[in-house]
XYZ file of C-alpha atoms in Angstrom:
259
model
C -23.201 -48.070 -5.013
C -24.720 -47.068 -8.357
C -25.291 -43.594 -9.725
C -26.778 -42.175 -12.909
C -25.706 -38.634 -13.837
C -27.229 -36.112 -16.236
C -25.432 -32.822 -16.920
C -26.155 -30.074 -19.381
C -25.671 -26.342 -19.608
C -25.836 -23.335 -21.851
C -23.716 -20.190 -21.975
C -24.175 -16.982 -23.939
C -21.686 -14.111 -24.235
C -22.059 -10.635 -25.664
C -19.262 -8.118 -26.169
C -20.586 -4.764 -24.964
C -17.434 -3.066 -26.287
C -13.776 -3.855 -26.874
C -13.098 -4.170 -23.140
C -16.321 -5.427 -21.529
C -18.163 -8.743 -22.017
C -21.448 -9.922 -20.486
C -21.984 -13.643 -19.852
C -25.138 -15.594 -18.961
C -24.738 -19.195 -17.760
C -27.168 -21.971 -16.830
C -26.075 -25.396 -15.574
C -28.259 -28.358 -14.601
C -27.193 -31.566 -12.882
C -29.272 -34.583 -11.936
C -27.927 -37.450 -9.829
C -29.919 -40.635 -9.259
C -28.080 -42.830 -6.766
C -28.654 -46.177 -5.099
C -26.505 -47.698 -2.381
C -26.632 -51.206 -0.971
C -24.016 -52.117 1.604
C -23.364 -54.076 4.779
C -21.863 -52.694 7.941
C -20.934 -53.777 11.440
C -22.239 -51.748 14.371
C -19.414 -52.645 16.761
C -15.943 -54.216 17.074
C -15.312 -57.871 17.726
C -15.343 -58.954 21.364
C -12.168 -60.584 22.751
C -11.898 -64.159 21.541
C -14.771 -63.760 19.043
C -14.063 -64.027 15.320
C -17.518 -63.933 13.726
C -19.521 -60.777 13.121
C -22.923 -61.039 14.798
C -24.039 -57.434 14.275
C -23.728 -57.315 10.508
C -26.556 -55.356 8.839
C -27.618 -54.641 5.274
C -28.605 -51.032 4.514
C -30.497 -49.791 1.486
C -30.449 -46.094 0.579
C -31.411 -44.256 -2.562
C -31.954 -40.685 -3.590
C -32.303 -38.113 -6.332
C -30.572 -34.725 -6.470
C -31.413 -31.917 -8.892
C -29.157 -28.856 -9.004
C -29.737 -25.706 -11.065
C -27.162 -22.938 -11.215
C -27.785 -19.504 -12.770
C -25.031 -16.925 -13.351
C -24.840 -13.460 -14.873
C -21.500 -11.681 -14.927
C -19.426 -8.927 -16.466
C -15.744 -9.414 -17.332
C -13.540 -6.584 -18.492
C -10.187 -4.852 -18.382
C -9.058 -1.284 -17.839
C -5.893 0.800 -17.699
C -4.743 2.752 -14.653
C -1.431 4.020 -13.308
C 0.347 2.895 -16.437
C -0.775 -0.748 -16.084
C -3.566 -2.956 -17.477
C -5.963 -4.615 -15.018
C -8.765 -7.220 -15.196
C -12.024 -7.321 -13.196
C -15.092 -9.521 -12.725
C -18.560 -8.817 -11.250
C -21.171 -11.550 -11.047
C -24.539 -12.653 -9.702
C -25.312 -16.306 -8.942
C -28.351 -18.256 -7.784
C -28.157 -21.932 -6.849
C -31.246 -24.134 -6.355
C -30.830 -27.723 -5.189
C -33.392 -30.356 -4.218
C -32.426 -33.738 -2.788
C -34.739 -36.670 -2.054
C -33.367 -39.349 0.299
C -35.088 -42.693 0.811
C -33.949 -44.861 3.723
C -35.162 -48.406 4.059
C -35.158 -50.383 7.276
C -31.812 -52.178 7.782
C -31.918 -55.946 7.806
C -29.787 -58.214 9.949
C -27.550 -60.549 7.969
C -26.151 -63.966 8.844
C -23.078 -64.196 11.012
C -19.839 -63.898 9.089
C -16.325 -65.026 10.036
C -13.686 -62.969 8.165
C -11.035 -65.547 9.131
C -13.071 -68.377 7.605
C -15.425 -66.625 5.182
C -18.439 -68.337 3.674
C -20.002 -66.009 1.125
C -23.707 -66.132 0.432
C -26.016 -64.647 -2.155
C -28.639 -62.464 -0.530
C -32.117 -62.691 -2.034
C -32.916 -59.046 -1.285
C -30.453 -57.050 -3.346
C -32.675 -54.747 -5.402
C -34.577 -51.519 -4.907
C -37.864 -51.496 -3.035
C -37.476 -54.913 -1.412
C -37.039 -53.554 2.135
C -39.568 -51.719 4.279
C -39.440 -47.946 3.857
C -38.181 -46.307 7.076
C -38.272 -42.599 6.222
C -38.068 -40.159 3.353
C -36.333 -36.781 3.472
C -36.585 -33.822 1.111
C -33.932 -31.088 1.325
C -34.176 -27.764 -0.487
C -31.254 -25.360 -0.776
C -31.372 -21.807 -2.083
C -28.156 -19.824 -2.301
C -28.116 -16.427 -4.025
C -24.723 -14.700 -4.119
C -22.857 -11.704 -5.511
C -19.137 -11.720 -6.237
C -16.485 -9.291 -7.441
C -12.808 -9.743 -8.207
C -9.973 -7.645 -9.619
C -6.486 -8.623 -10.769
C -4.313 -5.514 -10.457
C -0.837 -5.189 -11.960
C 0.769 -2.788 -9.497
C 4.136 -2.880 -11.279
C 5.668 -4.945 -14.053
C 6.710 -7.511 -11.431
C 4.118 -7.250 -8.647
C 0.392 -8.122 -8.975
C -2.475 -8.273 -6.491
C -5.699 -10.303 -6.619
C -8.569 -8.896 -4.525
C -12.036 -10.384 -4.411
C -15.032 -11.210 -2.298
C -18.286 -13.143 -2.394
C -21.384 -12.520 -0.316
C -23.901 -15.351 -0.083
C -27.236 -15.793 1.670
C -27.920 -19.515 1.979
C -30.871 -21.433 3.368
C -31.314 -25.187 3.537
C -34.559 -26.814 4.720
C -34.998 -30.563 5.270
C -38.418 -32.154 5.889
C -38.878 -35.769 6.941
C -41.782 -37.993 5.900
C -43.019 -41.308 7.298
C -45.899 -43.676 6.640
C -49.416 -42.660 7.636
C -50.352 -45.326 10.189
C -53.786 -43.874 10.845
C -55.165 -42.067 13.834
C -52.802 -39.138 13.301
C -49.704 -41.258 13.923
C -46.709 -41.772 11.642
C -43.900 -44.304 11.595
C -42.108 -47.014 9.669
C -44.123 -48.525 6.831
C -45.512 -51.906 7.931
C -44.596 -53.735 4.717
C -43.070 -53.251 1.268
C -46.448 -52.514 -0.337
C -46.176 -48.971 1.011
C -44.410 -46.416 -1.169
C -43.659 -42.707 -1.188
C -47.285 -42.003 -2.106
C -48.331 -43.237 1.341
C -46.091 -40.797 3.201
C -47.067 -37.805 5.344
C -44.862 -35.380 7.318
C -43.156 -37.069 10.256
C -44.165 -35.736 13.687
C -42.081 -35.157 16.786
C -43.154 -35.949 20.347
C -45.250 -32.782 20.487
C -47.053 -33.465 17.221
C -45.075 -30.921 15.187
C -43.631 -31.706 11.745
C -39.973 -32.760 11.856
C -37.968 -30.073 10.075
C -34.384 -28.832 10.221
C -33.228 -25.475 8.887
C -29.734 -24.262 8.115
C -29.130 -20.584 7.405
C -26.005 -18.586 6.757
C -25.024 -15.159 5.482
C -21.327 -14.897 4.847
C -18.760 -12.711 3.163
C -15.905 -14.797 1.760
C -12.769 -12.815 0.859
C -10.045 -13.755 -1.603
C -6.533 -12.273 -1.563
C -3.598 -13.150 -3.780
C -0.100 -11.733 -4.272
C 2.243 -12.525 -7.151
C 5.831 -11.327 -7.425
C 7.862 -11.984 -10.550
C 11.383 -12.702 -9.286
C 12.809 -13.242 -12.768
C 11.345 -13.670 -16.230
C 11.050 -17.407 -15.509
C 10.229 -17.536 -11.753
C 7.137 -16.265 -9.914
C 6.377 -16.406 -6.197
C 2.812 -16.184 -4.899
C 0.580 -16.166 -1.828
C -3.142 -16.993 -1.925
C -5.861 -16.932 0.739
C -9.606 -17.590 0.481
C -12.513 -18.379 2.760
C -15.686 -20.366 2.086
C -18.900 -21.293 3.857
C -21.753 -23.720 3.265
C -24.955 -24.260 5.223
C -25.760 -27.761 6.416
C -28.894 -29.557 7.514
C -29.808 -33.118 8.327
C -32.930 -35.035 9.143
C -34.400 -33.945 12.483
C -31.477 -31.682 13.403
C -30.042 -28.308 12.491
C -26.300 -27.946 12.018
C -23.856 -25.062 12.208
C -22.566 -23.546 8.986
C -19.503 -25.328 7.596
C -16.619 -22.902 7.092
C -13.273 -23.381 5.389
C -10.038 -21.473 4.834
C -7.397 -22.065 2.194
C -3.783 -20.863 2.218
C -1.258 -21.365 -0.555
C 2.378 -20.277 -0.924
C 4.508 -21.245 -3.869
């Protein structure tokens, strides 16, 4: 597996007053990846030592991720204590191109008596293009958080994030003529020869993942002594998912910490 990464970002801050600061952030990430690997589609049969179902797979893709943030960070005094708060807006755009090439069967291989060989098809573009997927994710969100010092020894963290996510994946195949699509017939076909893949009813193959979710965050800190703190932390997260030709449920997670 090979990957080339490009990352850059810019951040600007402006102090509105002694207690309130505005921040604007932009991050960009680009990932160009290429994977070439062999796999076995099933276990060995009893008494058989060589792998007959070994296949070479060739996958490559490009991901571009842009993240925009605008937030306010400040502190205030109340009930004889100083507190800190955060309010922010975020917008995430991500586009991923996935190229899958038709797997090729490899020679039989005996792991107990291995004979290694040098394949003559180990580079990009040397296998027939099977399909091409483009996924687009948009995820605007708003978040707020406050760290409250209730007493000199007891503090509370309260926060939440509301996000509205949508992920759309379209699949493309070769134009075989006559309104039909499928696997490219030879390696001379490239992404420029692709048209939207069609299902059995002649509709474009598309999967959509959507999710609106409020994710809370709660934390408690108690200062037992000047040198020992105890804490509890809980948070929830969600992320939409999609895959070629199928729609998936939103992935949700919970995190608990005690220490």
